[in-house]
mmCIF file of C-alpha atoms in Angstrom:
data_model
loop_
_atom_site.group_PDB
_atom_site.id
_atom_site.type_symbol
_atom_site.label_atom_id
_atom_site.label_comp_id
_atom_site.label_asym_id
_atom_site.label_seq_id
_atom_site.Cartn_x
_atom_site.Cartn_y
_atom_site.Cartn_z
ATOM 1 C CA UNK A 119 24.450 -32.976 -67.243
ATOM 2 C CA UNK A 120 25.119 -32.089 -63.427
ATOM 3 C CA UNK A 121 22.358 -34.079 -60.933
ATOM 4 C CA UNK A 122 22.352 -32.803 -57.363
ATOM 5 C CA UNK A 123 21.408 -34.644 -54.568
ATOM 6 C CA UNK A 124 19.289 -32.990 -51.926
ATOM 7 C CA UNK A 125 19.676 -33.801 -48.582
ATOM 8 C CA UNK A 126 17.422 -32.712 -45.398
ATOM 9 C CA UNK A 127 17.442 -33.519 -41.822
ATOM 10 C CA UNK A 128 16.944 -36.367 -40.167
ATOM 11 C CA UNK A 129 14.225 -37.215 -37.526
ATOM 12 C CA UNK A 130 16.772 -37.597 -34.455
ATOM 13 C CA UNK A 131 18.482 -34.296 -35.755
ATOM 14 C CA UNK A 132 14.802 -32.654 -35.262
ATOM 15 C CA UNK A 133 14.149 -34.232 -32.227
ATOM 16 C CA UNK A 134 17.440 -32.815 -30.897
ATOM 17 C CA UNK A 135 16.603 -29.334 -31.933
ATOM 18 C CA UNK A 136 13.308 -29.319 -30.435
ATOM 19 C CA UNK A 137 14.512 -30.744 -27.453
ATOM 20 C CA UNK A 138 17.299 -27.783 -27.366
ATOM 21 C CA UNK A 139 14.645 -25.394 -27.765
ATOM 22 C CA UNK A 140 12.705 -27.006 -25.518
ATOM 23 C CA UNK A 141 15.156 -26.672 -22.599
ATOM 24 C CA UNK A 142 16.066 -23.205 -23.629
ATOM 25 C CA UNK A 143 12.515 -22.080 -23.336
ATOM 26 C CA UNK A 144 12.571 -23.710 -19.566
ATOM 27 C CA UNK A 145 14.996 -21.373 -18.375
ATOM 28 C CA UNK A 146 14.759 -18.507 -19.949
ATOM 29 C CA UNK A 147 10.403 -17.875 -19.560
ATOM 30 C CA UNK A 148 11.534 -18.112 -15.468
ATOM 31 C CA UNK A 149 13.856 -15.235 -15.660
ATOM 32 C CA UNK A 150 11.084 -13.207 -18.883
ATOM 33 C CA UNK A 151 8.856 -13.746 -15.857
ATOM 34 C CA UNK A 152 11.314 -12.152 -13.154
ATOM 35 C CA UNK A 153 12.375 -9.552 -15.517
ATOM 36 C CA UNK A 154 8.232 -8.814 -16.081
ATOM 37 C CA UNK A 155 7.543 -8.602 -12.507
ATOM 38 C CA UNK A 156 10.788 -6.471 -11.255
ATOM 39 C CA UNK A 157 9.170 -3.842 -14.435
ATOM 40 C CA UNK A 158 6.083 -3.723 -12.585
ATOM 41 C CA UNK A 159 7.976 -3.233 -9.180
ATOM 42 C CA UNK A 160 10.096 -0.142 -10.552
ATOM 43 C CA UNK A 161 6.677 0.894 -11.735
ATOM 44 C CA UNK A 162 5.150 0.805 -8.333
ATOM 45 C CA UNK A 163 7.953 2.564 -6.840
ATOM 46 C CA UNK A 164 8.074 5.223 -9.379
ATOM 47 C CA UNK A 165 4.080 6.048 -8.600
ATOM 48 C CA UNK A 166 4.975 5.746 -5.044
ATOM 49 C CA UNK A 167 7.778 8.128 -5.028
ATOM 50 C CA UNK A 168 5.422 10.246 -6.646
ATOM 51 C CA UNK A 169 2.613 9.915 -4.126
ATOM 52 C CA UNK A 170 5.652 11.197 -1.408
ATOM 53 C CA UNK A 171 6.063 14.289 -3.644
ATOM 54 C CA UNK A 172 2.777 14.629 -3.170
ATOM 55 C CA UNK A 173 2.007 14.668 0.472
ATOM 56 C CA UNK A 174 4.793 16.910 0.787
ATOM 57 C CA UNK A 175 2.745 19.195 -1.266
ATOM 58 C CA UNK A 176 0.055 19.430 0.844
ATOM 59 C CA UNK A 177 2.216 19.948 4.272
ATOM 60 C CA UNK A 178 3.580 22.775 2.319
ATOM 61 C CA UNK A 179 0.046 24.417 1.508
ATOM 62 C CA UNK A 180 -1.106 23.255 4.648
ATOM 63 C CA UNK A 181 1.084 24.765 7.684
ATOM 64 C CA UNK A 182 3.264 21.888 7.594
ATOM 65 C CA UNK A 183 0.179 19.464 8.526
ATOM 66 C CA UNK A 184 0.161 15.700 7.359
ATOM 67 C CA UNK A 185 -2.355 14.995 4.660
ATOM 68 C CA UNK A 186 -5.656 13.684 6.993
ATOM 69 C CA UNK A 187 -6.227 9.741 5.817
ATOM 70 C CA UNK A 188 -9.909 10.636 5.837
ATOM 71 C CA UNK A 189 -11.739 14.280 6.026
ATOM 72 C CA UNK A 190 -15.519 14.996 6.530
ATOM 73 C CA UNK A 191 -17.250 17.128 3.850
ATOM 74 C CA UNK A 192 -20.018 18.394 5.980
ATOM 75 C CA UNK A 193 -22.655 16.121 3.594
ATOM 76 C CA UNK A 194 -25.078 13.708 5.096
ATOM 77 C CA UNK A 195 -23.381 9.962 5.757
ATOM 78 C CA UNK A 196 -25.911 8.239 3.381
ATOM 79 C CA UNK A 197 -25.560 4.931 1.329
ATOM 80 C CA UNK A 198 -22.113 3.040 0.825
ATOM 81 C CA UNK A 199 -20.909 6.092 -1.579
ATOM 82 C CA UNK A 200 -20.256 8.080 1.565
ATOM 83 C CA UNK A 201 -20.071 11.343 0.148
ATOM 84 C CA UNK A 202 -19.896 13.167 3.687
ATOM 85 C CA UNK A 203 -15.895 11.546 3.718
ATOM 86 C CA UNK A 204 -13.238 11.610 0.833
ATOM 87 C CA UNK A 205 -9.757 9.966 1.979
ATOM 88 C CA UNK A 206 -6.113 11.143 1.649
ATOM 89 C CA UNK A 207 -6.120 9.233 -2.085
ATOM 90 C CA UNK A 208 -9.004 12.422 -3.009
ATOM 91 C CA UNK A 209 -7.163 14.976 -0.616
ATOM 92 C CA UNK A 210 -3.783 14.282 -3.133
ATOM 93 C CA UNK A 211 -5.719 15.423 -6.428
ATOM 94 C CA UNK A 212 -4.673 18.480 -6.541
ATOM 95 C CA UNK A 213 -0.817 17.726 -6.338
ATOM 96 C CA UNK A 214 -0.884 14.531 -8.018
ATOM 97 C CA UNK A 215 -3.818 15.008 -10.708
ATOM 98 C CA UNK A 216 -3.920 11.264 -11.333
ATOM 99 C CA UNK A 217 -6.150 7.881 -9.904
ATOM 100 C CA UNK A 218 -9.349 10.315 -8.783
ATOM 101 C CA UNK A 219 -11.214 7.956 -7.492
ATOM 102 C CA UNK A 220 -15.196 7.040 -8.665
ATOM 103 C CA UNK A 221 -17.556 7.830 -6.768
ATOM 104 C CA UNK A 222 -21.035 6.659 -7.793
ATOM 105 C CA UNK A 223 -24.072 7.442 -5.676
ATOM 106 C CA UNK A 224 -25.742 4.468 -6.422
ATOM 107 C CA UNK A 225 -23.067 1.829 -5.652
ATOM 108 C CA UNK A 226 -24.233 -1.425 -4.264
ATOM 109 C CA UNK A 227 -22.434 -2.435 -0.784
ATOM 110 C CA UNK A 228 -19.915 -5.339 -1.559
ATOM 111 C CA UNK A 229 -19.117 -3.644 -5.008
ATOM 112 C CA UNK A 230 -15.520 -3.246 -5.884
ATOM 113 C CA UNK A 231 -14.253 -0.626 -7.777
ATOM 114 C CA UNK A 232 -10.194 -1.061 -8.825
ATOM 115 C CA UNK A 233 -8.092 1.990 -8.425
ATOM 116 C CA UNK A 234 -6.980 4.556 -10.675
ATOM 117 C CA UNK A 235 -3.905 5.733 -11.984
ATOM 118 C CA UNK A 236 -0.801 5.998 -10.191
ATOM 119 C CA UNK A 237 -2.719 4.363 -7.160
ATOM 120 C CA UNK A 238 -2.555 1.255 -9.180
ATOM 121 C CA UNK A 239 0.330 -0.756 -8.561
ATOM 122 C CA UNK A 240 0.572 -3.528 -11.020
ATOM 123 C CA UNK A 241 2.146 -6.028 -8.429
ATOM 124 C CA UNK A 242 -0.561 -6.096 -6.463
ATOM 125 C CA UNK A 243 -1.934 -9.525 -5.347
ATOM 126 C CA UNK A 244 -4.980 -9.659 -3.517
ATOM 127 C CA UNK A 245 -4.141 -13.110 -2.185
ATOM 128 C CA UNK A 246 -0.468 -12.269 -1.100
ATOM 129 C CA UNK A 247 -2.327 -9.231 0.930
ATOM 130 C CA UNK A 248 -4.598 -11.260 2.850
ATOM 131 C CA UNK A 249 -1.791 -13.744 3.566
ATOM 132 C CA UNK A 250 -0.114 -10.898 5.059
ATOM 133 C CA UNK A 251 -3.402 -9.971 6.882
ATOM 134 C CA UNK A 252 -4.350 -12.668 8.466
ATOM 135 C CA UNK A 253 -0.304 -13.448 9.610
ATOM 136 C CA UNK A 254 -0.292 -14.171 13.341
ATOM 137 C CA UNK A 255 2.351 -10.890 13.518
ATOM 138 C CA UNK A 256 0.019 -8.231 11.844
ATOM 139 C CA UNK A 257 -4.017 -8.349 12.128
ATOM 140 C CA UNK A 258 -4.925 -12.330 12.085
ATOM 141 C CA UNK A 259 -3.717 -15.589 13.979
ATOM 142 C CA UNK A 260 -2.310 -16.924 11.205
ATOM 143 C CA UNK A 261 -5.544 -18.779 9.709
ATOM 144 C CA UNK A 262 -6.704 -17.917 6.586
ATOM 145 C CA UNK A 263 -9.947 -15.189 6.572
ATOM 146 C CA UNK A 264 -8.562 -14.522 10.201
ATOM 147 C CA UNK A 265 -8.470 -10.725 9.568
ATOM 148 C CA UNK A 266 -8.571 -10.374 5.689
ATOM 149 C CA UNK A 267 -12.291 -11.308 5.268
ATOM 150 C CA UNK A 268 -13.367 -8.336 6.426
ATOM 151 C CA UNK A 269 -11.626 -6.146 4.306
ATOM 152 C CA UNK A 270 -10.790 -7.548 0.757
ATOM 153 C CA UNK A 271 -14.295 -6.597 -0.589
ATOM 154 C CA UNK A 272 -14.340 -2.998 -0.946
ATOM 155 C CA UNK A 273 -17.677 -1.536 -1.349
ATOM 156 C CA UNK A 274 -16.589 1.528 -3.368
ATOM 157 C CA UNK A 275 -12.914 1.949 -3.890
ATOM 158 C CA UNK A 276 -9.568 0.841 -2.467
ATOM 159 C CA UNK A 277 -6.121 1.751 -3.632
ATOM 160 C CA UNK A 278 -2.902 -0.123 -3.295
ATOM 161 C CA UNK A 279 -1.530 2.553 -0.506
ATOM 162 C CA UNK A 280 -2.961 2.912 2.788
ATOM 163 C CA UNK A 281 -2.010 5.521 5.400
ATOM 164 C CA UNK A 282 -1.086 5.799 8.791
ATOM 165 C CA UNK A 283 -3.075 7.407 11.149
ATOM 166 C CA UNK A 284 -2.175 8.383 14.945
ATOM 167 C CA UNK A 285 -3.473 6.155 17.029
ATOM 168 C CA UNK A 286 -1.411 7.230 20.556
ATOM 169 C CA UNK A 287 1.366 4.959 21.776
ATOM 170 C CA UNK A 288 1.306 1.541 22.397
ATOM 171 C CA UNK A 289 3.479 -1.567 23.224
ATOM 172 C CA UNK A 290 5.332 -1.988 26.524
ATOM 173 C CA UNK A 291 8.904 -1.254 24.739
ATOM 174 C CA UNK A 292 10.218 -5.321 25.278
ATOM 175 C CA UNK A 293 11.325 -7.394 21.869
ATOM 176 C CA UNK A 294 7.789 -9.196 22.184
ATOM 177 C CA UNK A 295 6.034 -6.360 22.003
ATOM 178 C CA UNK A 296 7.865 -3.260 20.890
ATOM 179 C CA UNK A 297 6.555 0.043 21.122
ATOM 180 C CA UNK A 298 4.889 2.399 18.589
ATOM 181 C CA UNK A 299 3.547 5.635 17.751
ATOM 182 C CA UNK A 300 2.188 6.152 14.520
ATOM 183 C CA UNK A 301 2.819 9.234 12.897
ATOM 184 C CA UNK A 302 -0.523 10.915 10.147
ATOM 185 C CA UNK A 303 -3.044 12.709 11.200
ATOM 186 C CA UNK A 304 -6.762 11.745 11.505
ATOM 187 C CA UNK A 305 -8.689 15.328 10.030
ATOM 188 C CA UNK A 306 -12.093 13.895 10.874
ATOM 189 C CA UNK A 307 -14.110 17.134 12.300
ATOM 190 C CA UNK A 308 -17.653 16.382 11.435
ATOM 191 C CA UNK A 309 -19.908 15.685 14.774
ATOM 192 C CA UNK A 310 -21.393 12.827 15.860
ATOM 193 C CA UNK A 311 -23.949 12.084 18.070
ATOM 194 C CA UNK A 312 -22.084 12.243 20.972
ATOM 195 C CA UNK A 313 -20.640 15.677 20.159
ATOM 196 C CA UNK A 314 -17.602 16.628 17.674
ATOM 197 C CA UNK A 315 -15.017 14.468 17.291
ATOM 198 C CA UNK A 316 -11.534 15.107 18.473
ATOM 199 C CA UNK A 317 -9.153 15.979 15.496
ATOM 200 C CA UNK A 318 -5.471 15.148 15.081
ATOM 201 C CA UNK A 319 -3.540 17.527 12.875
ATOM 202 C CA UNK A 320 0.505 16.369 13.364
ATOM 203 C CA UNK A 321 2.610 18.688 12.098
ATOM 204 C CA UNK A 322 6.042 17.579 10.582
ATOM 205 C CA UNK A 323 7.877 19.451 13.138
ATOM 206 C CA UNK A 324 6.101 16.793 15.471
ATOM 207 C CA UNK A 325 8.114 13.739 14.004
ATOM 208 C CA UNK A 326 11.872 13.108 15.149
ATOM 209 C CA UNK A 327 13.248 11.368 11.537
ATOM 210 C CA UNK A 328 11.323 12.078 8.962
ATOM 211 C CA UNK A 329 13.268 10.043 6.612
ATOM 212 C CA UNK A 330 12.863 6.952 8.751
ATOM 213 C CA UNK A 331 9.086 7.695 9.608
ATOM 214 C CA UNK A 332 6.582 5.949 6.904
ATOM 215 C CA UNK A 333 3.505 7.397 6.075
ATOM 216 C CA UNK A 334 1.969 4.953 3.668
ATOM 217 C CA UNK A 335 2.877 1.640 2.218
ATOM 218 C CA UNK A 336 1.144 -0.843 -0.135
ATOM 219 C CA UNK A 337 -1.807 -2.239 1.372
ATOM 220 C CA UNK A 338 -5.758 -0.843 0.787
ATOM 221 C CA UNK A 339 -7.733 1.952 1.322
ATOM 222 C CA UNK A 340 -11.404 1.835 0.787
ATOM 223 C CA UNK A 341 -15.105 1.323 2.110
ATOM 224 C CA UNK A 342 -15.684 -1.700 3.842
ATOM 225 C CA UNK A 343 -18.879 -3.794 4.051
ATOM 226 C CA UNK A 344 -21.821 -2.686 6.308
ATOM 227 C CA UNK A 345 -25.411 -2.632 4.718
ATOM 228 C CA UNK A 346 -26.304 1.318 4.316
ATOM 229 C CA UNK A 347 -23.412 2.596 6.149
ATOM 230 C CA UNK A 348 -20.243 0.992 5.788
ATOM 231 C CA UNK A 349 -17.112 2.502 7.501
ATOM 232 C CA UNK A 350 -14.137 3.900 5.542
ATOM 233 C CA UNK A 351 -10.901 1.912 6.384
ATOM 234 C CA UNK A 352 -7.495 1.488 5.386
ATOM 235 C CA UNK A 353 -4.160 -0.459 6.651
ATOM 236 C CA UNK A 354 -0.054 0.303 6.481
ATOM 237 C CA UNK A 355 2.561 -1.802 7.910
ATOM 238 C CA UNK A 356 2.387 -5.385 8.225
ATOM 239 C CA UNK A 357 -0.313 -6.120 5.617
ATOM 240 C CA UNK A 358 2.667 -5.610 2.879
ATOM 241 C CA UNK A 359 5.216 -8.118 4.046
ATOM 242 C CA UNK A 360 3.961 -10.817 0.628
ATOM 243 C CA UNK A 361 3.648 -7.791 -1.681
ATOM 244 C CA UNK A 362 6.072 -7.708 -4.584
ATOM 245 C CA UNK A 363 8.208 -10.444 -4.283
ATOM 246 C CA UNK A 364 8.287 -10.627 -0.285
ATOM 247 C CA UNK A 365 8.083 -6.939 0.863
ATOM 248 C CA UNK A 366 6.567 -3.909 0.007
ATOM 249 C CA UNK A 367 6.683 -0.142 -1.246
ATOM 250 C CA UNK A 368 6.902 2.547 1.921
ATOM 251 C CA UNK A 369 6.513 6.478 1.402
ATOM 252 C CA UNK A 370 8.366 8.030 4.310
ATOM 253 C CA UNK A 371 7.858 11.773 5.553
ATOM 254 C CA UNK A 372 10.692 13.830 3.870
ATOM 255 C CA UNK A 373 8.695 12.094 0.383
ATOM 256 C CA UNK A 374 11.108 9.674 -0.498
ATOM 257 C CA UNK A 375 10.228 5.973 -1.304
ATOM 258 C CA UNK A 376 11.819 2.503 -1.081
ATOM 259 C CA UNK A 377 11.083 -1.359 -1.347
ATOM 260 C CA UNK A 378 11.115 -2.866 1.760
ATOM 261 C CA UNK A 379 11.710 -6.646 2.629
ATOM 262 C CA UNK A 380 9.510 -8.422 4.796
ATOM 263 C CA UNK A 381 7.355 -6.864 7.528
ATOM 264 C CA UNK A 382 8.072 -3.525 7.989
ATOM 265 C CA UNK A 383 7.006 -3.246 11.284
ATOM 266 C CA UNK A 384 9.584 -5.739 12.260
ATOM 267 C CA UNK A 385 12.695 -3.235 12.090
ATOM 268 C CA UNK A 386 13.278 -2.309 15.290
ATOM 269 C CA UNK A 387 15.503 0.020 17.093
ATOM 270 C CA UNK A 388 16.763 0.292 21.037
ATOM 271 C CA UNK A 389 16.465 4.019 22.903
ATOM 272 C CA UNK A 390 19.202 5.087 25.253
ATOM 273 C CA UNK A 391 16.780 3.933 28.194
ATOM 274 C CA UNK A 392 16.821 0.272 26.762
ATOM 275 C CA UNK A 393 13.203 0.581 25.098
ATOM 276 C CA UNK A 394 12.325 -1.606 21.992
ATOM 277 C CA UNK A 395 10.927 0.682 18.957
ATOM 278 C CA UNK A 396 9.597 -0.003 15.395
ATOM 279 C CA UNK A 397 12.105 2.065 13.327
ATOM 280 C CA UNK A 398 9.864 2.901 10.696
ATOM 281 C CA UNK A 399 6.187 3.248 12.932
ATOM 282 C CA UNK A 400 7.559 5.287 15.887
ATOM 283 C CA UNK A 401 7.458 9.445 15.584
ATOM 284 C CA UNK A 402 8.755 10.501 18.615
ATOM 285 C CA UNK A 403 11.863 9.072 19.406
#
């Protein structure tokens, strides 16, 4: 009769294995983690370069116009719903049929309601944003709450694009303060009390390189606090330096899209007559 001896392991051979396993795990859930996040960064870009597709859409039904950031609808300006404005995120629908935006009549001021759809980027961080906010080189002086807490609570929707809207030139063309001239349009025709409201309807034929001109980037569009009658706003430029992994998402004018690093507003360019120019934020040269 055949005996056979059984043999298992020992406790250092287990405490080896785990310990294997152990430093396995340590490198590999760092780069699981990259791999997650640069998935949700192609995902942002592919709803961006959709958005692009969109807006060039609407110049197309629209005389060559830029889709309006924010548009009156001829209804009273009552409560924090704001149903006499929709924004460029509404004035898309038609193209993009995706992210339509709530609207609730009864929303509470200070409510936040996440967006929708392809307007939903999954890298956003709220906290990167206002970092990039309240930076001494875009809205704030570089403390926190400097120019964020005014904005982060959206009292009835925000998306993670905002627009450009003209805003007439500015800077004094020197590396310290470069020059600018937004390029959107701002489509707001309802009167006010102290008469209508100029309207600015830039045509595409307006801007000199549409392929270097941005339009919208990551950043927020919504209704921001104010009791009964809150005021629509919405940023583009600076505000996405920190998004996904140090830079951000920017839709440029012929509808194409790209990741750019760090501050977009800090690419500049020099004219023939020595002036400074943001690349991406300047239409007419």
């Amino acid at each position: 009769m055949l005996s056979r001896s059984k043999k298992g392991f020992t406790l250092i051979e287990l405490l080896v294995v785990i310990a294997i396993i152990a430093i396995l795990a340590a490198i590999l859930f760092p780069v699981f983690a990259q791999a997650r996040e640069k998935a949700r960064m192609i995902s942002c870009l592919s709803n961006a370069k959709q958005i692009g597709t969109g807006i060039i859409m609407y110049s197309q039904d629209y005389d060559e116009t830029i889709v309006p950031w924010v548009q009156g609808t001829g209804l009273p300006s009552t409560g924090p719903a704001r149903e006499d404005a929709v924004t460029w995120v509404d004035l898309l629908q038609p193209y993009i049929k995706n992210g339509q935006p709530k609207r609730l009549p009864d929303l509470v001021s200070g409510a936040q309601i996440p967006p929708e759809g392809m307007f939903k980027c999954p890298s956003f961080n709220p906290n990167t944003f206002a970092q990039s906010m309240d930076a001494a080189d875009c809205d704030g002086d570089g403390t926190p709450g400097s120019a964020s807490a005014d904005w982060m609570p959206a009292s009835q929707y925000w998306a993670n694009y905002g627009i450009a809207f003209y805003t007439g030139p500015t800077g004094n063309c020197l590396a310290n303060d470069p020059y600018f001239n937004f390029a959107g349009s701002i489509g707001w025709r309802k009167p006010n009390s102290n008469g209508p409201r100029p309207a600015h309807i830039m045509g595409l034929a307006a801007v000199n390189r549409p392929a270097d001109t941005v339009i919208v980037t990551d950043g927020f569009t919504g209704i921001l606090p104010g009791g009964n009658f809150p005021g629509i706003g919405t940023t583009c430029g600076c505000e996405a330096a920190n998004a996904p992994q140090g830079g951000g998402n920017s839709i440029f004018l012929d509808g194409h899209a790209k990741w750019l690093h760090g501050n977009s507003e800090r690419y500049e360019l020099t004219d023939a007559q020595g002036c400074v120019y943001k690349k991406y934020y300047t239409f007419d040269k």
